[in-house]
Amino acid sequence: MKRILLAVDGSEHSNRAAEKAIGLARITEDSEIELLYVVDGSRSKTDILHYGDSDAASAKRRRMLASFEDMIAAENISVTSTVLHGKNGVAEPIISHANDGAYDVLVIGSRGLNTMQTMVLGSVSHKVMKYVKAPVMMVK
């Protein structure tokens, strides 16, 4: 497991997914973890209204990603971050990015911050598991 893609959103499930990704990275020398965060277009508008402007909302996202970067770097594991924007949800950008890259595994939390979407539309993690070509580890 040299190339690990870790989808995060700041939820407790993504925190546990990060712990599992770190565990996988420890198995193979010179492993790297790429953090993937997708800004949901509808949520982005809500964040801007809540935080006052797009700069404040972006700063909040950067702080969230930095906490994951710090956690991974503290384990002496190479880490990079990618932020994508999803116009119609977050599953499609995750699927496209994972399928376009040569990842050994995608690690994702079983649930994210958007519990209403999970109940009504089906969860992002289930869509991702169905369409990503690489092995997927879903963490509860």
PDB file of N, CA and C in Angstrom, residues 27-128:
ATOM      1  N   ILE A  27       2.544  -0.109   6.989  1.00  0.00           N
ATOM      2  CA  ILE A  27       2.852  -1.462   6.529  1.00  0.00           C
ATOM      3  C   ILE A  27       3.971  -1.453   5.479  1.00  0.00           C
ATOM      4  N   THR A  28       3.939  -0.448   4.609  1.00  0.00           N
ATOM      5  CA  THR A  28       4.885  -0.389   3.496  1.00  0.00           C
ATOM      6  C   THR A  28       5.777   0.836   3.642  1.00  0.00           C
ATOM      7  N   GLU A  29       7.061   0.637   3.488  1.00  0.00           N
ATOM      8  CA  GLU A  29       8.014   1.737   3.570  1.00  0.00           C
ATOM      9  C   GLU A  29       7.760   2.723   2.425  1.00  0.00           C
ATOM     10  N   ASP A  30       7.959   3.981   2.681  1.00  0.00           N
ATOM     11  CA  ASP A  30       7.797   5.053   1.688  1.00  0.00           C
ATOM     12  C   ASP A  30       6.357   5.200   1.188  1.00  0.00           C
ATOM     13  N   SER A  31       5.391   4.868   2.011  1.00  0.00           N
ATOM     14  CA  SER A  31       3.990   5.077   1.635  1.00  0.00           C
ATOM     15  C   SER A  31       3.676   6.562   1.657  1.00  0.00           C
ATOM     16  N   GLU A  32       2.663   6.931   0.922  1.00  0.00           N
ATOM     17  CA  GLU A  32       2.201   8.311   0.924  1.00  0.00           C
ATOM     18  C   GLU A  32       0.687   8.336   0.995  1.00  0.00           C
ATOM     19  N   ILE A  33       0.188   9.341   1.673  1.00  0.00           N
ATOM     20  CA  ILE A  33      -1.262   9.526   1.795  1.00  0.00           C
ATOM     21  C   ILE A  33      -1.616  10.846   1.133  1.00  0.00           C
ATOM     22  N   GLU A  34      -2.599  10.784   0.245  1.00  0.00           N
ATOM     23  CA  GLU A  34      -3.141  12.008  -0.337  1.00  0.00           C
ATOM     24  C   GLU A  34      -4.509  12.262   0.283  1.00  0.00           C
ATOM     25  N   LEU A  35      -4.637  13.401   0.918  1.00  0.00           N
ATOM     26  CA  LEU A  35      -5.926  13.810   1.472  1.00  0.00           C
ATOM     27  C   LEU A  35      -6.770  14.379   0.340  1.00  0.00           C
ATOM     28  N   LEU A  36      -8.026  13.996   0.305  1.00  0.00           N
ATOM     29  CA  LEU A  36      -8.945  14.520  -0.698  1.00  0.00           C
ATOM     30  C   LEU A  36     -10.153  15.107   0.013  1.00  0.00           C
ATOM     31  N   TYR A  37     -10.384  16.386  -0.222  1.00  0.00           N
ATOM     32  CA  TYR A  37     -11.553  17.054   0.322  1.00  0.00           C
ATOM     33  C   TYR A  37     -12.326  17.651  -0.847  1.00  0.00           C
ATOM     34  N   VAL A  38     -13.615  17.386  -0.889  1.00  0.00           N
ATOM     35  CA  VAL A  38     -14.464  17.924  -1.947  1.00  0.00           C
ATOM     36  C   VAL A  38     -15.424  18.926  -1.337  1.00  0.00           C
ATOM     37  N   VAL A  39     -15.393  20.142  -1.867  1.00  0.00           N
ATOM     38  CA  VAL A  39     -16.320  21.188  -1.447  1.00  0.00           C
ATOM     39  C   VAL A  39     -17.629  20.950  -2.173  1.00  0.00           C
ATOM     40  N   ASP A  40     -18.667  20.669  -1.426  1.00  0.00           N
ATOM     41  CA  ASP A  40     -19.998  20.476  -1.989  1.00  0.00           C
ATOM     42  C   ASP A  40     -20.566  21.847  -2.354  1.00  0.00           C
ATOM     43  N   GLY A  41     -20.975  22.010  -3.608  1.00  0.00           N
ATOM     44  CA  GLY A  41     -21.471  23.297  -4.085  1.00  0.00           C
ATOM     45  C   GLY A  41     -22.596  23.865  -3.243  1.00  0.00           C
ATOM     46  N   SER A  42     -23.568  23.054  -2.860  1.00  0.00           N
ATOM     47  CA  SER A  42     -24.686  23.551  -2.056  1.00  0.00           C
ATOM     48  C   SER A  42     -24.227  23.896  -0.646  1.00  0.00           C
ATOM     49  N   ARG A  43     -23.312  23.116  -0.106  1.00  0.00           N
ATOM     50  CA  ARG A  43     -22.810  23.387   1.243  1.00  0.00           C
ATOM     51  C   ARG A  43     -21.916  24.617   1.246  1.00  0.00           C
ATOM     52  N   SER A  44     -21.198  24.841   0.152  1.00  0.00           N
ATOM     53  CA  SER A  44     -20.325  25.990   0.030  1.00  0.00           C
ATOM     54  C   SER A  44     -21.112  27.287   0.196  1.00  0.00           C
ATOM     55  N   LYS A  45     -22.289  27.351  -0.418  1.00  0.00           N
ATOM     56  CA  LYS A  45     -23.132  28.538  -0.300  1.00  0.00           C
ATOM     57  C   LYS A  45     -23.573  28.748   1.142  1.00  0.00           C
ATOM     58  N   THR A  46     -23.928  27.666   1.824  1.00  0.00           N
ATOM     59  CA  THR A  46     -24.336  27.749   3.224  1.00  0.00           C
ATOM     60  C   THR A  46     -23.171  28.211   4.097  1.00  0.00           C
ATOM     61  N   ASP A  47     -21.974  27.676   3.840  1.00  0.00           N
ATOM     62  CA  ASP A  47     -20.787  28.079   4.608  1.00  0.00           C
ATOM     63  C   ASP A  47     -20.504  29.560   4.443  1.00  0.00           C
ATOM     64  N   ILE A  48     -20.632  30.063   3.219  1.00  0.00           N
ATOM     65  CA  ILE A  48     -20.373  31.484   2.978  1.00  0.00           C
ATOM     66  C   ILE A  48     -21.372  32.340   3.746  1.00  0.00           C
ATOM     67  N   LEU A  49     -22.638  31.944   3.739  1.00  0.00           N
ATOM     68  CA  LEU A  49     -23.648  32.689   4.503  1.00  0.00           C
ATOM     69  C   LEU A  49     -23.368  32.621   5.995  1.00  0.00           C
ATOM     70  N   HIS A  50     -22.948  31.458   6.475  1.00  0.00           N
ATOM     71  CA  HIS A  50     -22.678  31.268   7.901  1.00  0.00           C
ATOM     72  C   HIS A  50     -21.430  32.003   8.355  1.00  0.00           C
ATOM     73  N   TYR A  51     -20.348  31.942   7.558  1.00  0.00           N
ATOM     74  CA  TYR A  51     -19.078  32.533   7.969  1.00  0.00           C
ATOM     75  C   TYR A  51     -18.854  33.945   7.448  1.00  0.00           C
ATOM     76  N   GLY A  52     -19.752  34.459   6.620  1.00  0.00           N
ATOM     77  CA  GLY A  52     -19.669  35.846   6.197  1.00  0.00           C
ATOM     78  C   GLY A  52     -19.085  36.060   4.817  1.00  0.00           C
ATOM     79  N   ASP A  53     -18.092  35.275   4.433  1.00  0.00           N
ATOM     80  CA  ASP A  53     -17.526  35.398   3.090  1.00  0.00           C
ATOM     81  C   ASP A  53     -16.774  34.128   2.728  1.00  0.00           C
ATOM     82  N   SER A  54     -16.391  34.047   1.456  1.00  0.00           N
ATOM     83  CA  SER A  54     -15.740  32.827   0.984  1.00  0.00           C
ATOM     84  C   SER A  54     -14.356  32.648   1.589  1.00  0.00           C
ATOM     85  N   ASP A  55     -13.663  33.747   1.928  1.00  0.00           N
ATOM     86  CA  ASP A  55     -12.337  33.631   2.537  1.00  0.00           C
ATOM     87  C   ASP A  55     -12.415  32.966   3.910  1.00  0.00           C
ATOM     88  N   ALA A  56     -13.410  33.339   4.697  1.00  0.00           N
ATOM     89  CA  ALA A  56     -13.578  32.731   6.025  1.00  0.00           C
ATOM     90  C   ALA A  56     -13.935  31.253   5.896  1.00  0.00           C
ATOM     91  N   ALA A  57     -14.796  30.921   4.935  1.00  0.00           N
ATOM     92  CA  ALA A  57     -15.170  29.517   4.723  1.00  0.00           C
ATOM     93  C   ALA A  57     -13.958  28.721   4.253  1.00  0.00           C
ATOM     94  N   SER A  58     -13.148  29.300   3.368  1.00  0.00           N
ATOM     95  CA  SER A  58     -11.931  28.626   2.885  1.00  0.00           C
ATOM     96  C   SER A  58     -10.928  28.432   4.019  1.00  0.00           C
ATOM     97  N   ALA A  59     -10.802  29.412   4.890  1.00  0.00           N
ATOM     98  CA  ALA A  59      -9.880  29.301   6.030  1.00  0.00           C
ATOM     99  C   ALA A  59     -10.315  28.163   6.950  1.00  0.00           C
ATOM    100  N   LYS A  60     -11.618  28.013   7.150  1.00  0.00           N
ATOM    101  CA  LYS A  60     -12.131  26.909   7.966  1.00  0.00           C
ATOM    102  C   LYS A  60     -11.749  25.567   7.351  1.00  0.00           C
ATOM    103  N   ARG A  61     -11.888  25.444   6.044  1.00  0.00           N
ATOM    104  CA  ARG A  61     -11.514  24.198   5.354  1.00  0.00           C
ATOM    105  C   ARG A  61     -10.014  23.939   5.456  1.00  0.00           C
ATOM    106  N   ARG A  62      -9.211  24.986   5.306  1.00  0.00           N
ATOM    107  CA  ARG A  62      -7.753  24.821   5.398  1.00  0.00           C
ATOM    108  C   ARG A  62      -7.350  24.347   6.788  1.00  0.00           C
ATOM    109  N   ARG A  63      -7.996  24.877   7.826  1.00  0.00           N
ATOM    110  CA  ARG A  63      -7.692  24.438   9.205  1.00  0.00           C
ATOM    111  C   ARG A  63      -8.039  22.969   9.391  1.00  0.00           C
ATOM    112  N   MET A  64      -9.172  22.552   8.827  1.00  0.00           N
ATOM    113  CA  MET A  64      -9.578  21.150   8.938  1.00  0.00           C
ATOM    114  C   MET A  64      -8.552  20.255   8.249  1.00  0.00           C
ATOM    115  N   LEU A  65      -8.157  20.616   7.041  1.00  0.00           N
ATOM    116  CA  LEU A  65      -7.160  19.817   6.314  1.00  0.00           C
ATOM    117  C   LEU A  65      -5.820  19.821   7.036  1.00  0.00           C
ATOM    118  N   ALA A  66      -5.446  20.962   7.593  1.00  0.00           N
ATOM    119  CA  ALA A  66      -4.163  21.060   8.307  1.00  0.00           C
ATOM    120  C   ALA A  66      -4.125  20.103   9.493  1.00  0.00           C
ATOM    121  N   SER A  67      -5.257  19.900  10.157  1.00  0.00           N
ATOM    122  CA  SER A  67      -5.265  18.976  11.301  1.00  0.00           C
ATOM    123  C   SER A  67      -4.978  17.544  10.842  1.00  0.00           C
ATOM    124  N   PHE A  68      -5.520  17.161   9.682  1.00  0.00           N
ATOM    125  CA  PHE A  68      -5.234  15.837   9.128  1.00  0.00           C
ATOM    126  C   PHE A  68      -3.777  15.755   8.659  1.00  0.00           C
ATOM    127  N   GLU A  69      -3.309  16.808   7.993  1.00  0.00           N
ATOM    128  CA  GLU A  69      -1.918  16.827   7.531  1.00  0.00           C
ATOM    129  C   GLU A  69      -0.957  16.673   8.705  1.00  0.00           C
ATOM    130  N   ASP A  70      -1.227  17.391   9.788  1.00  0.00           N
ATOM    131  CA  ASP A  70      -0.367  17.323  10.975  1.00  0.00           C
ATOM    132  C   ASP A  70      -0.380  15.925  11.586  1.00  0.00           C
ATOM    133  N   MET A  71      -1.552  15.314  11.659  1.00  0.00           N
ATOM    134  CA  MET A  71      -1.685  13.969  12.227  1.00  0.00           C
ATOM    135  C   MET A  71      -0.850  12.963  11.431  1.00  0.00           C
ATOM    136  N   ILE A  72      -0.905  13.072  10.119  1.00  0.00           N
ATOM    137  CA  ILE A  72      -0.183  12.133   9.251  1.00  0.00           C
ATOM    138  C   ILE A  72       1.315  12.424   9.264  1.00  0.00           C
ATOM    139  N   ALA A  73       1.684  13.685   9.160  1.00  0.00           N
ATOM    140  CA  ALA A  73       3.104  14.067   9.165  1.00  0.00           C
ATOM    141  C   ALA A  73       3.777  13.688  10.471  1.00  0.00           C
ATOM    142  N   ALA A  74       3.031  13.722  11.579  1.00  0.00           N
ATOM    143  CA  ALA A  74       3.590  13.344  12.887  1.00  0.00           C
ATOM    144  C   ALA A  74       4.023  11.882  12.908  1.00  0.00           C
ATOM    145  N   GLU A  75       3.479  11.087  11.987  1.00  0.00           N
ATOM    146  CA  GLU A  75       3.840   9.665  11.886  1.00  0.00           C
ATOM    147  C   GLU A  75       4.946   9.440  10.844  1.00  0.00           C
ATOM    148  N   ASN A  76       5.557  10.550  10.389  1.00  0.00           N
ATOM    149  CA  ASN A  76       6.619  10.498   9.371  1.00  0.00           C
ATOM    150  C   ASN A  76       6.152   9.847   8.075  1.00  0.00           C
ATOM    151  N   ILE A  77       4.916  10.143   7.694  1.00  0.00           N
ATOM    152  CA  ILE A  77       4.336   9.644   6.452  1.00  0.00           C
ATOM    153  C   ILE A  77       4.154  10.845   5.525  1.00  0.00           C
ATOM    154  N   SER A  78       4.561  10.679   4.277  1.00  0.00           N
ATOM    155  CA  SER A  78       4.403  11.740   3.283  1.00  0.00           C
ATOM    156  C   SER A  78       2.916  12.019   3.067  1.00  0.00           C
ATOM    157  N   VAL A  79       2.563  13.301   3.056  1.00  0.00           N
ATOM    158  CA  VAL A  79       1.160  13.672   2.905  1.00  0.00           C
ATOM    159  C   VAL A  79       1.028  14.858   1.953  1.00  0.00           C
ATOM    160  N   THR A  80       0.019  14.787   1.081  1.00  0.00           N
ATOM    161  CA  THR A  80      -0.352  15.903   0.214  1.00  0.00           C
ATOM    162  C   THR A  80      -1.862  16.089   0.335  1.00  0.00           C
ATOM    163  N   SER A  81      -2.330  17.240  -0.097  1.00  0.00           N
ATOM    164  CA  SER A  81      -3.768  17.520  -0.032  1.00  0.00           C
ATOM    165  C   SER A  81      -4.276  18.004  -1.378  1.00  0.00           C
ATOM    166  N   THR A  82      -5.473  17.568  -1.711  1.00  0.00           N
ATOM    167  CA  THR A  82      -6.152  18.001  -2.923  1.00  0.00           C
ATOM    168  C   THR A  82      -7.553  18.448  -2.530  1.00  0.00           C
ATOM    169  N   VAL A  83      -7.951  19.613  -3.026  1.00  0.00           N
ATOM    170  CA  VAL A  83      -9.300  20.117  -2.800  1.00  0.00           C
ATOM    171  C   VAL A  83      -9.980  20.232  -4.158  1.00  0.00           C
ATOM    172  N   LEU A  84     -11.136  19.605  -4.275  1.00  0.00           N
ATOM    173  CA  LEU A  84     -11.933  19.657  -5.494  1.00  0.00           C
ATOM    174  C   LEU A  84     -13.276  20.299  -5.187  1.00  0.00           C
ATOM    175  N   HIS A  85     -13.966  20.746  -6.211  1.00  0.00           N
ATOM    176  CA  HIS A  85     -15.289  21.344  -6.037  1.00  0.00           C
ATOM    177  C   HIS A  85     -16.312  20.483  -6.762  1.00  0.00           C
ATOM    178  N   GLY A  86     -17.339  20.091  -6.027  1.00  0.00           N
ATOM    179  CA  GLY A  86     -18.415  19.289  -6.597  1.00  0.00           C
ATOM    180  C   GLY A  86     -19.646  20.138  -6.790  1.00  0.00           C
ATOM    181  N   LYS A  87     -20.106  20.253  -8.007  1.00  0.00           N
ATOM    182  CA  LYS A  87     -21.297  21.058  -8.286  1.00  0.00           C
ATOM    183  C   LYS A  87     -22.563  20.345  -7.851  1.00  0.00           C
ATOM    184  N   ASN A  88     -22.580  19.018  -7.998  1.00  0.00           N
ATOM    185  CA  ASN A  88     -23.778  18.240  -7.676  1.00  0.00           C
ATOM    186  C   ASN A  88     -23.473  17.161  -6.655  1.00  0.00           C
ATOM    187  N   GLY A  89     -22.809  17.527  -5.589  1.00  0.00           N
ATOM    188  CA  GLY A  89     -22.458  16.565  -4.559  1.00  0.00           C
ATOM    189  C   GLY A  89     -20.977  16.242  -4.573  1.00  0.00           C
ATOM    190  N   VAL A  90     -20.582  15.361  -3.671  1.00  0.00           N
ATOM    191  CA  VAL A  90     -19.164  15.060  -3.514  1.00  0.00           C
ATOM    192  C   VAL A  90     -18.762  13.693  -4.050  1.00  0.00           C
ATOM    193  N   ALA A  91     -19.687  12.792  -4.265  1.00  0.00           N
ATOM    194  CA  ALA A  91     -19.330  11.436  -4.683  1.00  0.00           C
ATOM    195  C   ALA A  91     -18.643  11.416  -6.042  1.00  0.00           C
ATOM    196  N   GLU A  92     -19.191  12.126  -7.011  1.00  0.00           N
ATOM    197  CA  GLU A  92     -18.644  12.075  -8.369  1.00  0.00           C
ATOM    198  C   GLU A  92     -17.199  12.566  -8.433  1.00  0.00           C
ATOM    199  N   PRO A  93     -16.853  13.693  -7.813  1.00  0.00           N
ATOM    200  CA  PRO A  93     -15.447  14.113  -7.849  1.00  0.00           C
ATOM    201  C   PRO A  93     -14.505  13.117  -7.161  1.00  0.00           C
ATOM    202  N   ILE A  94     -14.959  12.490  -6.086  1.00  0.00           N
ATOM    203  CA  ILE A  94     -14.128  11.477  -5.422  1.00  0.00           C
ATOM    204  C   ILE A  94     -13.903  10.303  -6.368  1.00  0.00           C
ATOM    205  N   ILE A  95     -14.966   9.841  -6.996  1.00  0.00           N
ATOM    206  CA  ILE A  95     -14.880   8.703  -7.913  1.00  0.00           C
ATOM    207  C   ILE A  95     -13.941   9.026  -9.073  1.00  0.00           C
ATOM    208  N   SER A  96     -14.127  10.172  -9.699  1.00  0.00           N
ATOM    209  CA  SER A  96     -13.285  10.565 -10.834  1.00  0.00           C
ATOM    210  C   SER A  96     -11.823  10.666 -10.437  1.00  0.00           C
ATOM    211  N   HIS A  97     -11.548  11.326  -9.319  1.00  0.00           N
ATOM    212  CA  HIS A  97     -10.162  11.505  -8.872  1.00  0.00           C
ATOM    213  C   HIS A  97      -9.530  10.151  -8.542  1.00  0.00           C
ATOM    214  N   ALA A  98     -10.256   9.311  -7.861  1.00  0.00           N
ATOM    215  CA  ALA A  98      -9.723   7.992  -7.498  1.00  0.00           C
ATOM    216  C   ALA A  98      -9.455   7.151  -8.746  1.00  0.00           C
ATOM    217  N   ASN A  99     -10.356   7.186  -9.704  1.00  0.00           N
ATOM    218  CA  ASN A  99     -10.194   6.381 -10.912  1.00  0.00           C
ATOM    219  C   ASN A  99      -9.126   6.937 -11.851  1.00  0.00           C
ATOM    220  N   ASP A 100      -8.864   8.230 -11.788  1.00  0.00           N
ATOM    221  CA  ASP A 100      -7.831   8.843 -12.629  1.00  0.00           C
ATOM    222  C   ASP A 100      -6.433   8.638 -12.066  1.00  0.00           C
ATOM    223  N   GLY A 101      -6.329   8.335 -10.775  1.00  0.00           N
ATOM    224  CA  GLY A 101      -5.030   8.147 -10.139  1.00  0.00           C
ATOM    225  C   GLY A 101      -4.692   6.675 -10.023  1.00  0.00           C
ATOM    226  N   ALA A 102      -3.450   6.417  -9.718  1.00  0.00           N
ATOM    227  CA  ALA A 102      -2.997   5.022  -9.554  1.00  0.00           C
ATOM    228  C   ALA A 102      -2.869   4.736  -8.062  1.00  0.00           C
ATOM    229  N   TYR A 103      -4.011   4.651  -7.386  1.00  0.00           N
ATOM    230  CA  TYR A 103      -4.017   4.449  -5.932  1.00  0.00           C
ATOM    231  C   TYR A 103      -4.128   2.969  -5.607  1.00  0.00           C
ATOM    232  N   ASP A 104      -3.451   2.571  -4.548  1.00  0.00           N
ATOM    233  CA  ASP A 104      -3.548   1.192  -4.081  1.00  0.00           C
ATOM    234  C   ASP A 104      -4.825   0.966  -3.299  1.00  0.00           C
ATOM    235  N   VAL A 105      -5.327   2.032  -2.671  1.00  0.00           N
ATOM    236  CA  VAL A 105      -6.542   1.922  -1.862  1.00  0.00           C
ATOM    237  C   VAL A 105      -7.108   3.321  -1.626  1.00  0.00           C
ATOM    238  N   LEU A 106      -8.424   3.384  -1.532  1.00  0.00           N
ATOM    239  CA  LEU A 106      -9.126   4.593  -1.099  1.00  0.00           C
ATOM    240  C   LEU A 106      -9.702   4.282   0.270  1.00  0.00           C
ATOM    241  N   VAL A 107      -9.441   5.166   1.229  1.00  0.00           N
ATOM    242  CA  VAL A 107      -9.992   5.008   2.572  1.00  0.00           C
ATOM    243  C   VAL A 107     -11.000   6.137   2.779  1.00  0.00           C
ATOM    244  N   ILE A 108     -12.205   5.764   3.223  1.00  0.00           N
ATOM    245  CA  ILE A 108     -13.286   6.743   3.388  1.00  0.00           C
ATOM    246  C   ILE A 108     -14.130   6.359   4.593  1.00  0.00           C
ATOM    247  N   GLY A 109     -14.633   7.363   5.293  1.00  0.00           N
ATOM    248  CA  GLY A 109     -15.540   7.109   6.402  1.00  0.00           C
ATOM    249  C   GLY A 109     -16.890   6.651   5.888  1.00  0.00           C
ATOM    250  N   SER A 110     -17.572   5.839   6.684  1.00  0.00           N
ATOM    251  CA  SER A 110     -18.863   5.310   6.246  1.00  0.00           C
ATOM    252  C   SER A 110     -19.952   6.373   6.237  1.00  0.00           C
ATOM    253  N   ARG A 111     -19.777   7.404   7.021  1.00  0.00           N
ATOM    254  CA  ARG A 111     -20.728   8.520   7.035  1.00  0.00           C
ATOM    255  C   ARG A 111     -19.951   9.804   7.188  1.00  0.00           C
ATOM    256  N   GLY A 112     -20.527  10.870   6.648  1.00  0.00           N
ATOM    257  CA  GLY A 112     -19.867  12.164   6.730  1.00  0.00           C
ATOM    258  C   GLY A 112     -20.677  13.136   7.550  1.00  0.00           C
ATOM    259  N   LEU A 113     -20.491  14.393   7.241  1.00  0.00           N
ATOM    260  CA  LEU A 113     -21.176  15.449   7.983  1.00  0.00           C
ATOM    261  C   LEU A 113     -22.629  15.631   7.563  1.00  0.00           C
ATOM    262  N   ASN A 114     -22.985  15.200   6.365  1.00  0.00           N
ATOM    263  CA  ASN A 114     -24.310  15.453   5.826  1.00  0.00           C
ATOM    264  C   ASN A 114     -25.227  14.254   6.050  1.00  0.00           C
ATOM    265  N   THR A 115     -25.784  14.135   7.246  1.00  0.00           N
ATOM    266  CA  THR A 115     -26.624  12.979   7.564  1.00  0.00           C
ATOM    267  C   THR A 115     -27.944  12.977   6.800  1.00  0.00           C
ATOM    268  N   MET A 116     -28.490  14.132   6.448  1.00  0.00           N
ATOM    269  CA  MET A 116     -29.736  14.182   5.690  1.00  0.00           C
ATOM    270  C   MET A 116     -29.531  13.565   4.308  1.00  0.00           C
ATOM    271  N   GLN A 117     -28.421  13.897   3.652  1.00  0.00           N
ATOM    272  CA  GLN A 117     -28.150  13.319   2.341  1.00  0.00           C
ATOM    273  C   GLN A 117     -28.002  11.807   2.453  1.00  0.00           C
ATOM    274  N   THR A 118     -27.388  11.341   3.515  1.00  0.00           N
ATOM    275  CA  THR A 118     -27.210   9.909   3.714  1.00  0.00           C
ATOM    276  C   THR A 118     -28.558   9.213   3.805  1.00  0.00           C
ATOM    277  N   MET A 119     -29.510   9.810   4.510  1.00  0.00           N
ATOM    278  CA  MET A 119     -30.808   9.174   4.683  1.00  0.00           C
ATOM    279  C   MET A 119     -31.657   9.248   3.416  1.00  0.00           C
ATOM    280  N   VAL A 120     -31.594  10.363   2.689  1.00  0.00           N
ATOM    281  CA  VAL A 120     -32.480  10.566   1.553  1.00  0.00           C
ATOM    282  C   VAL A 120     -31.906  10.015   0.259  1.00  0.00           C
ATOM    283  N   LEU A 121     -30.660  10.319  -0.049  1.00  0.00           N
ATOM    284  CA  LEU A 121     -30.099   9.990  -1.356  1.00  0.00           C
ATOM    285  C   LEU A 121     -29.199   8.767  -1.350  1.00  0.00           C
ATOM    286  N   GLY A 122     -28.874   8.237  -0.211  1.00  0.00           N
ATOM    287  CA  GLY A 122     -27.872   7.180  -0.154  1.00  0.00           C
ATOM    288  C   GLY A 122     -26.536   7.822   0.129  1.00  0.00           C
ATOM    289  N   SER A 123     -25.679   7.113   0.788  1.00  0.00           N
ATOM    290  CA  SER A 123     -24.451   7.743   1.252  1.00  0.00           C
ATOM    291  C   SER A 123     -23.410   7.874   0.155  1.00  0.00           C
ATOM    292  N   VAL A 124     -22.564   8.875   0.315  1.00  0.00           N
ATOM    293  CA  VAL A 124     -21.436   9.100  -0.577  1.00  0.00           C
ATOM    294  C   VAL A 124     -20.544   7.871  -0.584  1.00  0.00           C
ATOM    295  N   SER A 125     -20.289   7.312   0.588  1.00  0.00           N
ATOM    296  CA  SER A 125     -19.376   6.166   0.661  1.00  0.00           C
ATOM    297  C   SER A 125     -19.908   4.964  -0.116  1.00  0.00           C
ATOM    298  N   HIS A 126     -21.215   4.754  -0.110  1.00  0.00           N
ATOM    299  CA  HIS A 126     -21.772   3.633  -0.876  1.00  0.00           C
ATOM    300  C   HIS A 126     -21.632   3.861  -2.384  1.00  0.00           C
ATOM    301  N   LYS A 127     -21.856   5.093  -2.841  1.00  0.00           N
ATOM    302  CA  LYS A 127     -21.663   5.406  -4.263  1.00  0.00           C
ATOM    303  C   LYS A 127     -20.201   5.217  -4.646  1.00  0.00           C
ATOM    304  N   VAL A 128     -19.320   5.678  -3.784  1.00  0.00           N
ATOM    305  CA  VAL A 128     -17.895   5.563  -4.048  1.00  0.00           C
ATOM    306  C   VAL A 128     -17.490   4.093  -4.141  1.00  0.00           C
TER     307      VAL A 128
END
